[in-house]
Coordinates of N, CA and C in Angstrom, one line a residue:
E921 N 0.8 -1.2 0.0 CA 0.0 0.0 0.0 C 0.9 1.2 0.0
E922 N 0.5 2.1 -1.0 CA 1.3 3.4 -1.0 C 0.8 4.4 -0.1
P923 N 1.6 5.2 0.6 CA 1.2 6.2 1.5 C 0.5 7.3 0.7
A924 N -0.6 7.8 1.2 CA -1.4 8.9 0.5 C -0.6 10.2 0.6
V925 N -0.5 10.8 -0.5 CA 0.3 12.0 -0.6 C -0.7 13.2 -0.6
E926 N -0.5 14.0 0.4 CA -1.4 15.2 0.5 C -1.0 16.3 -0.4
V927 N -1.9 16.7 -1.2 CA -1.6 17.8 -2.2 C -2.2 19.0 -1.5
P928 N -1.3 20.0 -1.2 CA -1.8 21.2 -0.6 C -2.7 22.0 -1.6
E929 N -3.8 22.4 -1.1 CA -4.7 23.2 -1.9 C -4.1 24.6 -2.0
P930 N -4.2 25.2 -3.2 CA -3.7 26.6 -3.3 C -4.5 27.5 -2.4
E931 N -3.9 28.4 -1.8 CA -4.6 29.3 -0.9 C -5.4 30.3 -1.7
V932 N -6.6 30.4 -1.4 CA -7.5 31.3 -2.2 C -7.6 32.6 -1.4
E933 N -7.3 33.7 -2.1 CA -7.4 35.0 -1.4 C -8.8 35.4 -1.2
P934 N -9.2 35.9 -0.1 CA -10.6 36.3 0.2 C -11.0 37.4 -0.8
D935 N -12.2 37.3 -1.3 CA -12.7 38.3 -2.2 C -13.9 39.0 -1.6
F936 N -13.6 40.3 -1.3 CA -14.6 41.1 -0.6 C -15.4 42.1 -1.6
S937 N -15.2 41.8 -2.9 CA -15.7 42.8 -3.9 C -17.2 42.9 -3.8
E938 N -17.9 41.8 -3.5 CA -19.4 41.9 -3.4 C -19.8 42.7 -2.2
E939 N -19.2 42.4 -1.1 CA -19.5 43.2 0.2 C -19.2 44.7 0.0
N940 N -18.0 44.9 -0.7 CA -17.6 46.3 -0.9 C -18.7 47.0 -1.8
S941 N -19.2 46.4 -2.8 CA -20.2 47.0 -3.7 C -21.4 47.3 -2.9
K942 N -21.9 46.4 -2.0 CA -23.1 46.7 -1.2 C -22.8 47.9 -0.3
L943 N -21.6 48.0 0.3 CA -21.3 49.1 1.2 C -21.2 50.4 0.5
V944 N -20.6 50.3 -0.7 CA -20.5 51.6 -1.5 C -21.9 52.1 -1.8
L945 N -22.9 51.3 -2.1 CA -24.2 51.7 -2.3 C -24.8 52.3 -1.0
T946 N -24.5 51.8 0.1 CA -25.0 52.3 1.4 C -24.3 53.7 1.6
V947 N -23.1 53.8 1.3 CA -22.4 55.1 1.5 C -23.0 56.1 0.5
E948 N -23.2 55.7 -0.7 CA -23.8 56.6 -1.7 C -25.1 57.1 -1.3
S949 N -25.9 56.2 -0.7 CA -27.3 56.6 -0.3 C -27.2 57.6 0.9
A950 N -26.3 57.4 1.8 CA -26.1 58.3 2.9 C -25.5 59.6 2.4
R951 N -24.7 59.6 1.4 CA -24.2 60.8 0.8 C -25.3 61.6 0.2
Q952 N -26.2 61.0 -0.6 CA -27.3 61.7 -1.2 C -28.2 62.3 -0.1
K953 N -28.4 61.6 1.0 CA -29.3 62.1 2.0 C -28.6 63.4 2.7
A954 N -27.3 63.3 2.8 CA -26.5 64.4 3.3 C -26.6 65.6 2.4
L955 N -26.5 65.4 1.1 CA -26.6 66.5 0.1 C -28.0 67.1 0.2
S956 N -29.0 66.2 0.3 CA -30.4 66.7 0.3 C -30.7 67.5 1.6
A957 N -30.0 67.2 2.7 CA -30.2 67.9 3.9 C -29.4 69.2 3.9
G958 N -28.6 69.4 2.9 CA -27.8 70.7 2.8 C -26.5 70.7 3.5
A959 N -25.9 69.5 3.7 CA -24.7 69.3 4.4 C -23.5 70.1 3.7
D960 N -23.6 70.2 2.4 CA -22.5 70.8 1.7 C -22.4 72.3 2.0
T961 N -23.5 72.9 2.4 CA -23.5 74.4 2.7 C -23.6 74.6 4.3
V962 N -24.2 73.7 5.0 CA -24.3 73.9 6.5 C -23.0 73.5 7.2
F963 N -22.5 72.4 6.8 CA -21.2 71.9 7.4 C -20.2 71.6 6.3
P964 N -19.8 72.6 5.5 CA -18.9 72.3 4.3 C -17.6 71.6 4.7
E965 N -17.0 71.9 5.8 CA -15.7 71.3 6.1 C -15.8 69.8 6.2
I966 N -16.7 69.4 7.0 CA -16.9 68.0 7.3 C -17.4 67.3 6.0
F967 N -18.3 67.9 5.3 CA -18.8 67.3 4.1 C -17.7 67.2 3.0
N968 N -17.0 68.2 2.8 CA -15.9 68.2 1.8 C -14.8 67.1 2.1
A969 N -14.5 67.0 3.4 CA -13.6 66.0 3.8 C -14.1 64.6 3.5
A970 N -15.4 64.4 3.8 CA -16.0 63.1 3.5 C -16.0 62.8 2.0
E971 N -16.2 63.8 1.2 CA -16.2 63.7 -0.2 C -14.8 63.3 -0.7
S972 N -13.8 63.9 -0.2 CA -12.4 63.6 -0.5 C -12.1 62.1 -0.2
E973 N -12.5 61.8 1.0 CA -12.3 60.4 1.5 C -13.0 59.4 0.6
F974 N -14.2 59.7 0.2 CA -15.0 58.8 -0.6 C -14.3 58.7 -2.0
S975 N -13.9 59.8 -2.5 CA -13.2 59.8 -3.9 C -12.0 58.9 -3.8
A976 N -11.2 59.1 -2.8 CA -9.9 58.3 -2.7 C -10.2 56.9 -2.5
L977 N -11.3 56.6 -1.7 CA -11.6 55.2 -1.4 C -12.1 54.5 -2.7
K978 N -12.9 55.2 -3.5 CA -13.4 54.7 -4.8 C -12.2 54.3 -5.7
S979 N -11.1 55.2 -5.7 CA -9.9 54.9 -6.5 C -9.2 53.6 -6.0
E980 N -9.1 53.5 -4.6 CA -8.5 52.3 -4.1 C -9.3 51.1 -4.4
L981 N -10.6 51.2 -4.4 CA -11.5 50.1 -4.7 C -11.3 49.6 -6.2
Q982 N -11.1 50.6 -7.1 CA -10.9 50.2 -8.5 C -9.5 49.5 -8.7
S983 N -8.5 49.9 -7.9 CA -7.2 49.3 -8.1 C -7.1 48.0 -7.4
S984 N -7.8 47.7 -6.3 CA -7.8 46.4 -5.7 C -9.2 46.1 -5.1
P985 N -10.1 45.7 -6.0 CA -11.5 45.5 -5.6 C -11.8 44.4 -4.6
K986 N -10.8 43.4 -4.5 CA -11.0 42.3 -3.7 C -10.7 42.5 -2.2
A987 N -10.0 43.6 -1.9 CA -9.6 43.9 -0.5 C -10.8 44.2 0.3
D988 N -10.6 44.1 1.6 CA -11.7 44.4 2.6 C -11.7 45.9 2.9
Y989 N -12.7 46.6 2.5 CA -12.8 48.0 2.8 C -14.0 48.3 3.7
S990 N -14.5 47.3 4.3 CA -15.7 47.4 5.1 C -15.6 48.5 6.3
Q991 N -14.4 48.4 6.9 CA -14.2 49.4 8.0 C -14.2 50.8 7.5
K992 N -13.5 51.1 6.4 CA -13.4 52.4 5.9 C -14.8 52.9 5.3
L993 N -15.5 52.0 4.7 CA -16.8 52.3 4.1 C -17.8 52.6 5.2
N994 N -17.8 51.8 6.3 CA -18.7 52.0 7.4 C -18.4 53.3 8.1
E995 N -17.2 53.6 8.2 CA -16.8 54.9 8.8 C -17.3 56.1 8.0
L996 N -17.2 56.0 6.7 CA -17.6 57.0 5.8 C -19.1 57.2 5.8
S997 N -19.8 56.0 5.9 CA -21.3 56.0 6.0 C -21.7 56.7 7.2
A998 N -21.0 56.5 8.4 CA -21.4 57.1 9.6 C -21.2 58.6 9.6
K999 N -20.1 59.1 8.8 CA -19.9 60.5 8.7 C -21.0 61.2 7.9
Y1000 N -21.4 60.6 6.8 CA -22.5 61.1 6.0 C -23.8 61.1 6.8
E1001 N -24.1 60.0 7.6 CA -25.3 60.0 8.4 C -25.2 61.0 9.5
S1002 N -24.1 61.3 10.1 CA -24.0 62.3 11.1 C -24.3 63.7 10.5
L1003 N -23.9 63.9 9.2 CA -24.2 65.2 8.6 C -25.7 65.4 8.4
V1004 N -26.4 64.3 8.1 CA -27.8 64.4 7.9 C -28.5 64.8 9.3
L1005 N -28.1 64.1 10.3 CA -28.6 64.4 11.7 C -28.3 65.8 12.1
A1006 N -27.0 66.2 11.9 CA -26.6 67.6 12.3 C -27.4 68.7 11.5
C1007 N -27.6 68.4 10.2 CA -28.3 69.4 9.4 C -29.8 69.5 9.9
N1008 N -30.4 68.4 10.2 CA -31.7 68.4 10.8 C -31.8 69.1 12.1
A1009 N -30.8 68.9 12.9 CA -30.7 69.6 14.2 C -30.6 71.1 14.0
Q1010 N -29.8 71.5 13.0 CA -29.6 72.9 12.7 C -31.0 73.5 12.2
V1011 N -31.7 72.8 11.4 CA -33.0 73.3 10.9 C -34.0 73.5 12.1
L1012 N -34.0 72.5 13.0 CA -34.8 72.6 14.2 C -34.4 73.8 15.1
R1013 N -33.1 74.0 15.2 CA -32.6 75.1 16.0 C -33.1 76.5 15.4
E1014 N -33.0 76.6 14.1 CA -33.5 77.8 13.4 C -35.0 78.0 13.7
K1015 N -35.7 76.9 13.6 CA -37.2 76.9 13.9 C -37.4 77.4 15.3
A1016 N -36.7 76.8 16.3 CA -36.8 77.2 17.7 C -36.5 78.6 17.9
D1017 N -35.5 79.2 17.2 CA -35.2 80.6 17.3 C -36.2 81.5 16.7
K1018 N -36.7 81.1 15.5 CA -37.7 81.9 14.8 C -39.0 82.0 15.6
F1019 N -39.4 80.9 16.2 CA -40.7 80.9 16.9 C -40.6 81.0 18.4
S1020 N -39.4 81.3 18.8 CA -39.2 81.4 20.3 C -39.6 80.2 21.1
L1021 N -39.3 79.1 20.6 CA -39.7 77.8 21.2 C -38.9 77.3 22.4
S1022 N -37.8 78.0 22.6 CA -36.9 77.5 23.7 C -37.4 78.1 25.1
E1023 N -38.4 79.0 25.1 CA -38.8 79.5 26.4 C -39.3 78.3 27.3
G1024 N -38.9 78.3 28.5 CA -39.3 77.3 29.4 C -38.5 76.0 29.2
N1025 N -37.6 76.0 28.2 CA -36.8 74.7 27.9 C -35.4 75.2 27.6
T1026 N -34.9 76.2 28.2 CA -33.6 76.8 27.8 C -32.5 75.9 28.1
Q1027 N -32.5 75.0 29.1 CA -31.4 74.1 29.4 C -31.2 73.1 28.3
V1028 N -32.3 72.5 27.8 CA -32.2 71.6 26.7 C -31.8 72.2 25.4
Y1029 N -32.3 73.5 25.2 CA -31.9 74.2 24.1 C -30.4 74.5 24.1
E1030 N -29.9 74.9 25.2 CA -28.4 75.2 25.3 C -27.6 73.9 25.1
Q1031 N -28.1 72.8 25.6 CA -27.4 71.5 25.3 C -27.4 71.2 23.8
G1032 N -28.5 71.5 23.2 CA -28.5 71.3 21.7 C -27.5 72.2 21.0
V1033 N -27.6 73.5 21.4 CA -26.6 74.4 20.7 C -25.2 74.0 21.0
K1034 N -24.9 73.6 22.2 CA -23.5 73.2 22.5 C -23.1 72.0 21.7
A1035 N -24.1 71.0 21.6 CA -23.8 69.8 20.8 C -23.5 70.1 19.4
L1036 N -24.3 71.1 18.8 CA -24.1 71.5 17.4 C -22.7 72.2 17.2
E1037 N -22.4 73.0 18.2 CA -21.1 73.7 18.2 C -19.9 72.7 18.3
E1038 N -20.1 71.7 19.2 CA -19.0 70.7 19.3 C -18.9 69.9 18.1
Y1039 N -20.1 69.5 17.5 CA -20.1 68.8 16.2 C -19.3 69.5 15.2
S1040 N -19.6 70.8 15.0 CA -18.9 71.6 14.0 C -17.4 71.7 14.3
S1041 N -17.1 71.9 15.6 CA -15.6 72.0 15.9 C -14.8 70.7 15.9
L1042 N -15.5 69.6 15.9 CA -14.8 68.3 15.8 C -14.1 68.3 14.5
G1043 N -14.7 68.8 13.5 CA -14.1 68.9 12.2 C -14.0 67.6 11.4
A1044 N -13.2 67.7 10.3 CA -13.1 66.6 9.4 C -12.4 65.4 9.8
D1045 N -11.5 65.6 10.8 CA -10.6 64.5 11.3 C -11.3 63.6 12.3
A1046 N -12.4 64.0 12.8 CA -13.1 63.2 13.8 C -13.7 61.9 13.2
S1047 N -13.8 60.9 14.0 CA -14.3 59.6 13.5 C -15.8 59.7 13.3
G1048 N -16.3 58.9 12.4 CA -17.7 58.8 12.1 C -18.6 58.6 13.3
E1049 N -18.1 57.7 14.2 CA -18.8 57.3 15.4 C -18.9 58.5 16.3
V1050 N -17.9 59.3 16.5 CA -17.9 60.5 17.4 C -18.8 61.5 16.8
L1051 N -18.7 61.7 15.5 CA -19.6 62.7 14.8 C -21.0 62.3 14.9
L1052 N -21.3 61.1 14.7 CA -22.7 60.5 14.8 C -23.3 60.7 16.2
E1053 N -22.4 60.5 17.2 CA -22.9 60.6 18.6 C -23.2 62.1 18.9
K1054 N -22.4 63.0 18.5 CA -22.7 64.5 18.7 C -23.9 64.9 18.0
A1055 N -24.0 64.5 16.7 CA -25.2 64.9 15.9 C -26.5 64.4 16.5
K1056 N -26.4 63.1 17.0 CA -27.6 62.5 17.6 C -28.0 63.4 18.9
A1057 N -27.0 63.7 19.7 CA -27.3 64.5 20.9 C -27.9 65.9 20.5
A1058 N -27.4 66.5 19.5 CA -27.9 67.8 19.0 C -29.3 67.6 18.5
L1059 N -29.6 66.6 17.7 CA -30.9 66.4 17.2 C -31.9 66.1 18.3
D1060 N -31.5 65.2 19.2 CA -32.4 64.9 20.3 C -32.8 66.1 21.1
S1061 N -31.9 67.0 21.4 CA -32.2 68.2 22.2 C -33.1 69.1 21.4
M1062 N -32.7 69.4 20.2 CA -33.5 70.3 19.4 C -34.9 69.8 19.1
S1063 N -35.0 68.5 18.9 CA -36.4 67.9 18.7 C -37.2 68.1 19.9
D1064 N -36.6 67.9 21.1 CA -37.4 68.1 22.4 C -37.8 69.6 22.5
V1065 N -36.9 70.5 22.2 CA -37.2 71.9 22.3 C -38.3 72.3 21.4
V1066 N -38.3 71.9 20.2 CA -39.3 72.3 19.2 C -40.6 71.6 19.6
S1067 N -40.6 70.3 19.9 CA -41.8 69.6 20.2 C -42.5 70.2 21.5
N1068 N -41.7 70.4 22.5 CA -42.3 71.0 23.7 C -42.7 72.4 23.6
G1069 N -41.9 73.2 22.8 CA -42.2 74.6 22.5 C -43.5 74.7 21.7
L1070 N -43.7 73.9 20.7 CA -45.0 73.9 20.0 C -46.2 73.5 20.8
K1071 N -46.0 72.5 21.7 CA -47.1 72.1 22.6 C -47.4 73.3 23.5
A1072 N -46.4 74.0 24.1 CA -46.6 75.1 25.0 C -47.3 76.2 24.2
N1073 N -46.9 76.5 23.0 CA -47.6 77.6 22.2 C -49.0 77.2 22.0
A1074 N -49.3 75.9 21.6 CA -50.6 75.5 21.4 C -51.5 75.6 22.6
A1075 N -50.9 75.3 23.8 CA -51.7 75.4 25.0 C -52.0 76.9 25.3
R1076 N -51.0 77.8 25.1 CA -51.3 79.2 25.3 C -52.4 79.7 24.4
E1077 N -52.3 79.3 23.1 CA -53.3 79.7 22.1 C -54.7 79.2 22.5
R1078 N -54.7 78.0 23.0 CA -56.0 77.4 23.4 C -56.6 78.1 24.6
Q1079 N -55.7 78.5 25.5 CA -56.1 79.2 26.7 C -56.7 80.6 26.3
K1080 N -56.0 81.3 25.3 CA -56.4 82.6 24.8 C -57.8 82.4 24.2
A1081 N -58.0 81.4 23.4 CA -59.3 81.2 22.8 C -60.4 80.9 23.8
L1082 N -60.1 80.1 24.9 CA -61.1 79.9 25.9 C -61.4 81.2 26.7
D1083 N -60.4 82.0 27.0 CA -60.6 83.3 27.6 C -61.5 84.2 26.8
A1084 N -61.2 84.2 25.5 CA -62.0 85.1 24.6 C -63.4 84.6 24.5
K1085 N -63.6 83.3 24.6 CA -65.0 82.8 24.6 C -65.7 83.2 25.8
K1086 N -65.0 83.1 27.0 CA -65.6 83.4 28.2 C -66.0 84.9 28.2
D1087 N -65.1 85.7 27.7 CA -65.4 87.2 27.6 C -66.6 87.4 26.7
A1088 N -66.7 86.7 25.6 CA -67.8 86.8 24.7 C -69.1 86.4 25.4
D1089 N -69.0 85.3 26.1 CA -70.2 84.8 26.8 C -70.7 85.8 27.9
K1090 N -69.8 86.5 28.5 CA -70.2 87.5 29.5 C -70.9 88.6 28.9
V1091 N -70.5 89.0 27.6 CA -71.1 90.1 26.9 C -72.6 89.7 26.6
K1092 N -72.8 88.5 26.1 CA -74.1 88.0 25.8 C -75.0 88.0 27.0
A1093 N -74.5 87.6 28.1 CA -75.4 87.5 29.3 C -75.6 88.9 29.8

């Protein structure tokens, strides 16, 4: 009996091209949402840095499509998502300012303003995770301010209407 000879199988390099393609679509979608939210004008430094990163990454992907870019692509996706949230928080801040919605909720308003300022000052070099965390904090605060402010305004208007009705009823009697 002859001894069995083991033939080593050639090592197959892992191919991440399919995963990369899916992640590129995710990043592209997040990028479009950031553009729609006005990130290129509201937070141009962070947006332009993400654009440069994305452009460089696409070049890398073309030169070696089988490499694993999941970490870089997920990071970039988080940056674009943070831009969407931060832009939404900025819109709510402007609404709160325009309609004086922060009355009675100034502490939460100040937290939101501070989070937006910190987001902006983190700049282009911050990680997507850190940017996303700051943007979420800003959006949560501003959402609370606007929501509570609108409820308070509605309650005041309702009370005014009731008072006016009472006055009108007194005149009738």
